[in-house]
Coordinates of C-alpha atoms in Angstrom, one line a residue:
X1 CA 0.0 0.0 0.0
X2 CA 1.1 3.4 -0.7
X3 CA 1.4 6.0 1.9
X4 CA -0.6 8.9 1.4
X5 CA 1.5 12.6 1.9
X6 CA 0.4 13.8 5.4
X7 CA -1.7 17.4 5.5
X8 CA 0.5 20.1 6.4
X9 CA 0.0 21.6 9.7
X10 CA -2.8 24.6 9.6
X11 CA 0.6 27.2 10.7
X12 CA 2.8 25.7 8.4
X13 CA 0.0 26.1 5.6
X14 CA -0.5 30.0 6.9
X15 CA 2.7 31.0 6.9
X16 CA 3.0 29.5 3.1
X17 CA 0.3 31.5 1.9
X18 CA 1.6 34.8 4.2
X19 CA 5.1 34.3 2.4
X20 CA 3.0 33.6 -1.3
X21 CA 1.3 37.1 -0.4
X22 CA 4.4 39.0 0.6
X23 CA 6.2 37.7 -2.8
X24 CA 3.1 39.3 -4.4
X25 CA 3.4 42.3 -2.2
X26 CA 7.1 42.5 -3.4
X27 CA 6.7 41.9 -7.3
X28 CA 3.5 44.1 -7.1
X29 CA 6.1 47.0 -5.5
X30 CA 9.0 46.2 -7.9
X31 CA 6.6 46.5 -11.0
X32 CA 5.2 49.8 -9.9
X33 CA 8.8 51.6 -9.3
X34 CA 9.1 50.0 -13.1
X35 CA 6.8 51.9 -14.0
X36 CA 7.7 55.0 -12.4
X37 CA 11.3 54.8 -13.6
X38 CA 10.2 54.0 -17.2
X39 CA 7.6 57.2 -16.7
X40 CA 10.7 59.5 -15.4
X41 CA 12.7 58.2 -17.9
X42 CA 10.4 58.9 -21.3
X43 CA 9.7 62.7 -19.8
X44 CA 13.1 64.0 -18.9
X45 CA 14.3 62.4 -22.5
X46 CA 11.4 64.6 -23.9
X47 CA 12.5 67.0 -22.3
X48 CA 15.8 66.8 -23.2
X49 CA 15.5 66.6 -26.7
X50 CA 12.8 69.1 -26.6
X51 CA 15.3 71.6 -25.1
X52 CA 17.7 70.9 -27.5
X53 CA 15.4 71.7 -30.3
X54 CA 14.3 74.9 -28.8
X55 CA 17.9 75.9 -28.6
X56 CA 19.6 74.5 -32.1
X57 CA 18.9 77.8 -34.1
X58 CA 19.5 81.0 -31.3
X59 CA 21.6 83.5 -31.6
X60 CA 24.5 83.1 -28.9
X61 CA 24.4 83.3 -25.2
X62 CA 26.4 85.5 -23.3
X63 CA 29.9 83.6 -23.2
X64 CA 28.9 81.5 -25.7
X65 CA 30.9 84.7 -27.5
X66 CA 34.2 83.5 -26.5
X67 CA 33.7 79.9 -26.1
X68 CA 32.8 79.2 -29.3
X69 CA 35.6 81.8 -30.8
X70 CA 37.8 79.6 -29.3
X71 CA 36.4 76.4 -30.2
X72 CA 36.4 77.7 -34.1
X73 CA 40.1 78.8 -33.8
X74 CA 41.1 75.8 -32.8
X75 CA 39.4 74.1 -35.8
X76 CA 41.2 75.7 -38.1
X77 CA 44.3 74.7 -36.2
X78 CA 44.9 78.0 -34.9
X79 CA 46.4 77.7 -31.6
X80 CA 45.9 81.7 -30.1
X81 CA 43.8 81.8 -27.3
X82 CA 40.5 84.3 -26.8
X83 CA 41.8 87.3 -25.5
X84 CA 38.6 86.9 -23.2
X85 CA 39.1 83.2 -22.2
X86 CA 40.0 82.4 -18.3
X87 CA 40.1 78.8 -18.6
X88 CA 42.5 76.4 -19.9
X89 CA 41.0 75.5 -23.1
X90 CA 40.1 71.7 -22.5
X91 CA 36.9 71.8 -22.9
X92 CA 37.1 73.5 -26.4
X93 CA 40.2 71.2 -27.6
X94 CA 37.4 68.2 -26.5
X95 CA 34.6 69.7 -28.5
X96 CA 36.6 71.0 -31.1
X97 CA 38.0 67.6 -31.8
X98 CA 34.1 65.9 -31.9
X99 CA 33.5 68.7 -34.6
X100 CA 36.3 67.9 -36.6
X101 CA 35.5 64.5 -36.3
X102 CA 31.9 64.4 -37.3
X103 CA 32.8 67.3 -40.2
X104 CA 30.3 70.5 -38.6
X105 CA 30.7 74.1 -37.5
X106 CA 28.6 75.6 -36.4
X107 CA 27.1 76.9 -33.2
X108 CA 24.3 74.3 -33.4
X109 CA 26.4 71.5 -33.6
X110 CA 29.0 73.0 -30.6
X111 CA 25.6 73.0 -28.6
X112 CA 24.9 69.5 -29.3
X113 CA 28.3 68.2 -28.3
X114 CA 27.5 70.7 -25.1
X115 CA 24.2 68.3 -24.5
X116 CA 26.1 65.1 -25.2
X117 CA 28.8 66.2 -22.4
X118 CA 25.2 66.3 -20.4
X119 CA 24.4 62.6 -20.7
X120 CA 28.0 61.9 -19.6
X121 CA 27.6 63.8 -17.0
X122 CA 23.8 62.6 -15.9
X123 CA 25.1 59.2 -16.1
X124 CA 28.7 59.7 -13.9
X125 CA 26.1 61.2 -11.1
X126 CA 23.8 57.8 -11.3
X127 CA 26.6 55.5 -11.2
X128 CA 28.1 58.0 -8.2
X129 CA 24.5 57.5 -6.5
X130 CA 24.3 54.2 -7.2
X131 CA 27.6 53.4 -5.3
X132 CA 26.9 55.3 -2.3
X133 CA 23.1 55.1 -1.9
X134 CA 21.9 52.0 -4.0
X135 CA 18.2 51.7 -4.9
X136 CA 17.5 55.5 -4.7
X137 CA 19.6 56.3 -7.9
X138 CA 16.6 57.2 -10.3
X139 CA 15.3 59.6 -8.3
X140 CA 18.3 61.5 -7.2
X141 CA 19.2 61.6 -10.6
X142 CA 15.5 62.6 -12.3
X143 CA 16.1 65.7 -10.0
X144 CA 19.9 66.3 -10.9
X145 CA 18.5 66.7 -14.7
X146 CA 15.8 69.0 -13.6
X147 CA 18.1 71.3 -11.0
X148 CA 16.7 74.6 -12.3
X149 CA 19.5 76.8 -12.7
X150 CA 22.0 73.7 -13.9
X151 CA 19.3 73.2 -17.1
X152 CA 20.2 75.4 -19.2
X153 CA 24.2 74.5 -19.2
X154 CA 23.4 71.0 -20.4
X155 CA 22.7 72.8 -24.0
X156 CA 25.0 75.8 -24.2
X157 CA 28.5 76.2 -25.2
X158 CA 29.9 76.6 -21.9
X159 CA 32.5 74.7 -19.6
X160 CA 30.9 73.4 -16.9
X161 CA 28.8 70.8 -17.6
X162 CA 31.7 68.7 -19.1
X163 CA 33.7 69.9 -16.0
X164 CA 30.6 68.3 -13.8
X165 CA 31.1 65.0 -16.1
X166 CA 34.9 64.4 -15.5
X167 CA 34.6 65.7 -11.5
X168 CA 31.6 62.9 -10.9
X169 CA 33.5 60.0 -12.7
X170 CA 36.4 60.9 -10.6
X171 CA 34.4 60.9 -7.4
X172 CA 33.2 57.4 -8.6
X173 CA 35.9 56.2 -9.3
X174 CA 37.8 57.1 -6.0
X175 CA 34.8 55.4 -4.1
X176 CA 36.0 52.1 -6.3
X177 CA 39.3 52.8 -5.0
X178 CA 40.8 53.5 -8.6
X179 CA 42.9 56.2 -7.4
X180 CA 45.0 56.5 -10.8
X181 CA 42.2 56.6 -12.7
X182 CA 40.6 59.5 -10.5
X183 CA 44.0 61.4 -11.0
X184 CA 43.6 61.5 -14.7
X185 CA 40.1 62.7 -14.3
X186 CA 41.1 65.2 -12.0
X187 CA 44.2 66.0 -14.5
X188 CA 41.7 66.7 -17.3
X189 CA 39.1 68.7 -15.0
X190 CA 42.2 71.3 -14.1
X191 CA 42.3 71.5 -18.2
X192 CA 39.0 72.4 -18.2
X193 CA 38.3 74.8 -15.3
X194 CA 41.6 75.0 -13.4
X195 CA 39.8 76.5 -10.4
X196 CA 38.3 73.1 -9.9
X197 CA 41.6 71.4 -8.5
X198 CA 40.0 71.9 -5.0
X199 CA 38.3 69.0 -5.1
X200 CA 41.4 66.8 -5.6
X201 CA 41.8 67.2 -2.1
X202 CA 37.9 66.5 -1.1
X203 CA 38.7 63.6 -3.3
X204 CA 42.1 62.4 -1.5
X205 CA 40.4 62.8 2.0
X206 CA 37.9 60.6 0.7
X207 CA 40.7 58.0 -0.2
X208 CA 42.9 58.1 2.8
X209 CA 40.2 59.0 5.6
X210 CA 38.8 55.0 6.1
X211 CA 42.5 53.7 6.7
X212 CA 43.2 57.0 9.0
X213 CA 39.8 56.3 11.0
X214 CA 41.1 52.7 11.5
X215 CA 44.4 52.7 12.0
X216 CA 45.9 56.0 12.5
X217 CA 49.4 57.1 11.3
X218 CA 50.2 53.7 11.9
X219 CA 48.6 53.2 8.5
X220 CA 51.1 55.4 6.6
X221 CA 52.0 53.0 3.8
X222 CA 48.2 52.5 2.9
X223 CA 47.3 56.2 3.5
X224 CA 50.6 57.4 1.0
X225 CA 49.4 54.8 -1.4
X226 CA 45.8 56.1 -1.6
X227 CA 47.1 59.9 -1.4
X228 CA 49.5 60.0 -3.9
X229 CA 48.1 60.1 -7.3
X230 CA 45.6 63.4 -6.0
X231 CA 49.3 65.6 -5.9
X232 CA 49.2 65.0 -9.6
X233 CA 46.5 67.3 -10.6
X234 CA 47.6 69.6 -7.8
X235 CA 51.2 69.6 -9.1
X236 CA 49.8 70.6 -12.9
X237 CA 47.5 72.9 -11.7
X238 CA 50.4 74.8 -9.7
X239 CA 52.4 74.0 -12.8
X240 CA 50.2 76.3 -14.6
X241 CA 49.8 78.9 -12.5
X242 CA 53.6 79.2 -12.4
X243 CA 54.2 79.8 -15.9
X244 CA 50.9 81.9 -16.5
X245 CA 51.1 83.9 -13.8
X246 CA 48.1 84.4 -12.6
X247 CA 44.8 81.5 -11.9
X248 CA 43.1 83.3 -15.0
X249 CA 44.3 82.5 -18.5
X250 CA 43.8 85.9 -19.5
X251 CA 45.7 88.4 -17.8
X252 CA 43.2 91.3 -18.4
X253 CA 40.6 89.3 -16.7
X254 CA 43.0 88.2 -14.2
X255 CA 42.6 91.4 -11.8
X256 CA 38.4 90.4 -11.7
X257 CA 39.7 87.0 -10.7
X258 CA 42.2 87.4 -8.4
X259 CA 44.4 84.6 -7.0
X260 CA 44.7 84.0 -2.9
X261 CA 41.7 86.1 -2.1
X262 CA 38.8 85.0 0.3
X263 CA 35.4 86.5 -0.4
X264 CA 32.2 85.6 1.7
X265 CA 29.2 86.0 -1.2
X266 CA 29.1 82.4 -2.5
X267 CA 29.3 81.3 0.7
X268 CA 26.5 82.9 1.6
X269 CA 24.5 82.6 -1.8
X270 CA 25.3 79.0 -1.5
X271 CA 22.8 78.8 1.3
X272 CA 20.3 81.2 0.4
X273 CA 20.3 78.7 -3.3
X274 CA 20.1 75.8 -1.1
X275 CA 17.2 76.6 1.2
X276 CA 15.0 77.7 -1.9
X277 CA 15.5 74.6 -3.5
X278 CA 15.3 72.4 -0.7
X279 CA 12.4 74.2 1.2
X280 CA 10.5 71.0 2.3
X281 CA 14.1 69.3 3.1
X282 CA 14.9 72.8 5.6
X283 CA 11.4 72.7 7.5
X284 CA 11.7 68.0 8.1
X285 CA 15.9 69.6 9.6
X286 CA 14.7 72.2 11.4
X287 CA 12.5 70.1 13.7
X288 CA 15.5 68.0 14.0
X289 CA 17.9 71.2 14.9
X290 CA 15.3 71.9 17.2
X291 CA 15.2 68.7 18.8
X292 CA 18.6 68.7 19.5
X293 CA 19.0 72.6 20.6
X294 CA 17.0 72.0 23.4
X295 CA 19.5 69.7 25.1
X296 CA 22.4 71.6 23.6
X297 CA 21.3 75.3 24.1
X298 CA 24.3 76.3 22.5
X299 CA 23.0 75.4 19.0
X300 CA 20.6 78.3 18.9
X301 CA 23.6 80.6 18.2
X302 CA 24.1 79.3 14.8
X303 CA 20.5 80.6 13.1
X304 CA 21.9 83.7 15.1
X305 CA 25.4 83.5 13.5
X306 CA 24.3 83.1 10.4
X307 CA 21.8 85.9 10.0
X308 CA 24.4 87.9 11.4
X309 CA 27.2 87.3 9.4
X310 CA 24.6 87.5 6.3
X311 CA 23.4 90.7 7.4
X312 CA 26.8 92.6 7.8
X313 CA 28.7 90.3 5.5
X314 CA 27.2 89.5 2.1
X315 CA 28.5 91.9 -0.7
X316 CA 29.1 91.6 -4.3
X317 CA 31.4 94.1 -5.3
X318 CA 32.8 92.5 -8.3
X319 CA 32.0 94.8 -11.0
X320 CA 30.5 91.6 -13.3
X321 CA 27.6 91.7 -10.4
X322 CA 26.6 94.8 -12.0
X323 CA 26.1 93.8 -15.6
X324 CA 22.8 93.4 -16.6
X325 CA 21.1 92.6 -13.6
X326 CA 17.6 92.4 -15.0
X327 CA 18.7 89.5 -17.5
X328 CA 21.7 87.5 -15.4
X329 CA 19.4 85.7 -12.5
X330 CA 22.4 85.9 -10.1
X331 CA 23.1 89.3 -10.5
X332 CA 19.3 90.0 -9.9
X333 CA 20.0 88.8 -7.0
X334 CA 22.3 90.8 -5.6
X335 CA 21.2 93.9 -6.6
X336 CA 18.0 93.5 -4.6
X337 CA 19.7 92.0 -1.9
X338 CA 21.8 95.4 -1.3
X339 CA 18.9 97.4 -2.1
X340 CA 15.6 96.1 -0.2
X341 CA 16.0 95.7 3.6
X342 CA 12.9 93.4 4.2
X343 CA 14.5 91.2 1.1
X344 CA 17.5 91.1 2.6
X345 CA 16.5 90.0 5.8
X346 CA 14.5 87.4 4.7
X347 CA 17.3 86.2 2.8
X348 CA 19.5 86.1 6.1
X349 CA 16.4 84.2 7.3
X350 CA 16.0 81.3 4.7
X351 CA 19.9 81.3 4.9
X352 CA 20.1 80.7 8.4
X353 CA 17.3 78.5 8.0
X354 CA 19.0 76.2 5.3
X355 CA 22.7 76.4 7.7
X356 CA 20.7 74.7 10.5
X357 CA 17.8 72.6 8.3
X358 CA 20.1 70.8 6.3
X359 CA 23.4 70.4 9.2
X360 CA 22.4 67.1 10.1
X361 CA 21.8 65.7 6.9
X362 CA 23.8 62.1 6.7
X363 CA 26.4 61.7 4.2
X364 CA 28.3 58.7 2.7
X365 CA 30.7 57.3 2.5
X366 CA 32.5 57.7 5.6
X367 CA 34.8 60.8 5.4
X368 CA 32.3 62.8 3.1
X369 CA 31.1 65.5 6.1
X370 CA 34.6 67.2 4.5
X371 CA 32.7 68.1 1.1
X372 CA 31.9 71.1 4.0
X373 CA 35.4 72.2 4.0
X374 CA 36.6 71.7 0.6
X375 CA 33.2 73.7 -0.7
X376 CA 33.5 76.8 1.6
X377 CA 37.3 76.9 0.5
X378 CA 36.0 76.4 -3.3
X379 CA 33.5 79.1 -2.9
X380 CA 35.4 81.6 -1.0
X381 CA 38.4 81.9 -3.3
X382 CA 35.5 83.3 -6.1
X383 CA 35.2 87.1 -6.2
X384 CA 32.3 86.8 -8.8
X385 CA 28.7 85.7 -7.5
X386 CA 28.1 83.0 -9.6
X387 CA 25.5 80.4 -9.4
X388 CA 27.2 78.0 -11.7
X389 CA 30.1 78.4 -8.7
X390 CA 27.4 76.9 -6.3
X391 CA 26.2 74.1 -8.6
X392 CA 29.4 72.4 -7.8
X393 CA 29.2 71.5 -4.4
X394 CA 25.3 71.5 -4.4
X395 CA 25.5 68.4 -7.0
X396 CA 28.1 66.3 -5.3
X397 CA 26.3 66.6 -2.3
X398 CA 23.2 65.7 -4.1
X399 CA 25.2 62.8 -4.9
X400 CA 26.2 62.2 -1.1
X401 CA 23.2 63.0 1.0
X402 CA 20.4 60.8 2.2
X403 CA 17.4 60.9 0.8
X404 CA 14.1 62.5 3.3
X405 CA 11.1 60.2 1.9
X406 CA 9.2 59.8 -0.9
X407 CA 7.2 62.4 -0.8
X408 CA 9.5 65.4 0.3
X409 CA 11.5 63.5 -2.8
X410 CA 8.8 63.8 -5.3
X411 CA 7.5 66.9 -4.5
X412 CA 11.2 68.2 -4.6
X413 CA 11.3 66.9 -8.2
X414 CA 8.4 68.3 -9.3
X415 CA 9.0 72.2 -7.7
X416 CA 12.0 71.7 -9.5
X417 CA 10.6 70.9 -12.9
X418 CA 8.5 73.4 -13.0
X419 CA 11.4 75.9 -12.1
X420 CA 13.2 74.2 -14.8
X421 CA 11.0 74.7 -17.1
X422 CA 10.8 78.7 -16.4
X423 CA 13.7 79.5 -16.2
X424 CA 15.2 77.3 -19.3
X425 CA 12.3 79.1 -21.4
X426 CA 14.1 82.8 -20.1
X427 CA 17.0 81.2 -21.7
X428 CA 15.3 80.3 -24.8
X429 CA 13.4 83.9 -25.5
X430 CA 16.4 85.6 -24.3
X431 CA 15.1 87.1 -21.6
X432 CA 16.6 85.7 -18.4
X433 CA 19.8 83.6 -17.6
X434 CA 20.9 81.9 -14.5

């Protein structure tokens, strides 16, 4: 006679179908953040091309002036440098090589190469994401494509997008531990915007800092191992600024960029840009702060210190501040911030605000709280208020920071969009520009 298969106990039947359901629960969950990515996905690469389209056939932008000058010299094989240009001319050697390569140009096809800089860029910040803060890639980046005043550099013939590429893939590939690698990257930034060499030492603290945290000095051979290739961009950029003589390329621009001088307006900008684009991020910190100044009473001077040192200490006297104000976004800025008392000291509010809001925001990996050190340094040493100074640190530590929820998240995206889209159409009618 056979033997029948016993009945499973009534638990062991339950807990089957409760582990059935949560597998249901979980494919259910996976297929609708499918869906979502695929949905943020086909918009922003609408968007994308849609901006490049709007842009293909408008007359030039600003610097596009001299950036494109000196991206035409050089395909003629003319070697002079733009009398106007303060950067080492990487980034138009790059794009002047693309050109020659695919046969065009023309400012339209400069633009494109511009845009195709973007994607490297958007996808050095989701691998960089990725790394640091896996599964919450696709969102952080959906917002890095749609950070309002960076939109616009994505399809212009301007430096700093392609700088952001080549800083991100160096960042990632320090995390891998790639040191060499990150060196190069770092080489080729300082040949693009040589200001930039900064972060080679973010960049080596984040190499050496795990072996000092575990072993101290006693770690030496590790630490100089790690440490080393980062004093090769350092040594090219001083290299540089040997033989030129000045941080500027051009030495009638150089006295509007001076070297070894500290200024406080982009440090200050820097938060007053971070607490409007981060305003639900600012009020879930500032219950935090809160939290936490009521045991430490001390921490109530820093709102205090802020608005302060706002109050009495943000300036822009660099003559560029002036240009234009009612067309350059930043310089808008400052001139009502020096003219309108209540504007100003609601400014020293949200910046104060922001200073404490976003303080206690976590970072990886472990070492990356000195992004705070490296960017005041970064921002300091720039006479000019510039926003494109602020995007910078803002997007590494986009890259860096935990995420709040979904919902502060989305909502963040979506503000963002739609301040995207404004501003990028000022851009396009020429009537605006961050």
């Amino acid at each position: 006679m056979s033997r029948s298969t016993p009945d499973k106990p009534r638990h062991v039947r339950g807990l089957s179908c409760l582990g059935v359901a949560n597998a249901g629960r979980t494919l259910y969950r996976a297929a609708q953040a499918s869906h979502r990515e695929l949905f943020l996905g086909v918009l922003l690469g609408v968007l994308y091309v849609t901006a490049i389209v709007a842009l293909r056939d408008r007359n030039s932008l600003t610097d596009e002036v001299n950036h494109f000058a000196q991206i035409h010299l050089l395909l003629r094989g003319d070697w002079r440098v733009v009398g106007q240009l303060t950067t080492i001319p990487g980034y138009h050697a790059a794009t002047a090589a693309i050109l020659w390569l695919s046969g065009a140009d023309s400012l339209a096809a400069a633009r494109l190469v511009s845009a195709a800089f973007g994607l490297l860029a958007i996808a050095g910040f989701h691998a960089l994401r990725r790394q640091v803060w896996p599964t919450t890639e696709t969102l952080a980046t959906a917002q890095f494509v749609a950070l309002p005043i960076m939109v616009p550099f994505f399809f212009v013939v301007y430096t700093d997008i392609f700088a952001l590429a080549l800083l991100l893939w160096a960042t990632f590939a320090t995390l891998k531990g790639r040191h060499w690698p990150s060196a190069l990257l770092l080489v080729a930034l300082v040949c693009v915007r040589q200001n930039e060499v900064v972060w080679a030492g973010f960049l080596a603290m984040l190499a050496v800092w795990p072996a000092w945290r575990r072993s101290g000095s006693r770690a030496w051979r590790e630490i100089a191992a790690c440490g080393l290739p980062y004093l090769l961009p350092v040594a090219g950029f001083l290299a540089f600024w040997a033989w030129n003589g000045s941080i500027s390329l051009s030495s009638t621009q150089a006295a509007l960029h001076p070297d070894l001088s500290l200024h406080a307006g982009n440090l200050y900008f820097a938060l007053v840009f971070a607490g409007a684009l981060l305003p639900f991020h600012v009020l879930a910190g500032l219950r935090e702060f809160a939290d936490r100044a009521r045991t430490r009473p001390w921490l109530f001077a820093i709102p205090l210190l802020v608005f302060a040192g706002f109050w009495w200490g943000f300036h822009a006297d660099n003559p560029y501040n002036t240009v234009f104000p009612h067309y350059y976004l930043h310089n808008e800025f400052v001139w009502a911030t020096e003219r309108y008392l209540g504007l100003r000291a609601a400014l020293a509010a949200l910046a104060a605000a922001a200073a404490c809001g976003l303080a206690l925001t976590l970072l990886r990996p472990v070492g990356s709280a000195w992004i705070y050190i490296f960017a005041a340094l970064f921002l300091a040493a720039s006479w000019l208020v510039e926003s494109r100074y602020v995007l910078v640190p803002f997007v590494l530590w986009l890259a860096l920071r935990e995420q709040r929820g979904r919902a502060i998240e989305n909502a963040t995206l979506a503000l963002w969009l739609v301040l995207a889209v404004l501003i990028f159409s000022g851009t396009v009618g020429h009537w605006a520009f961050p």
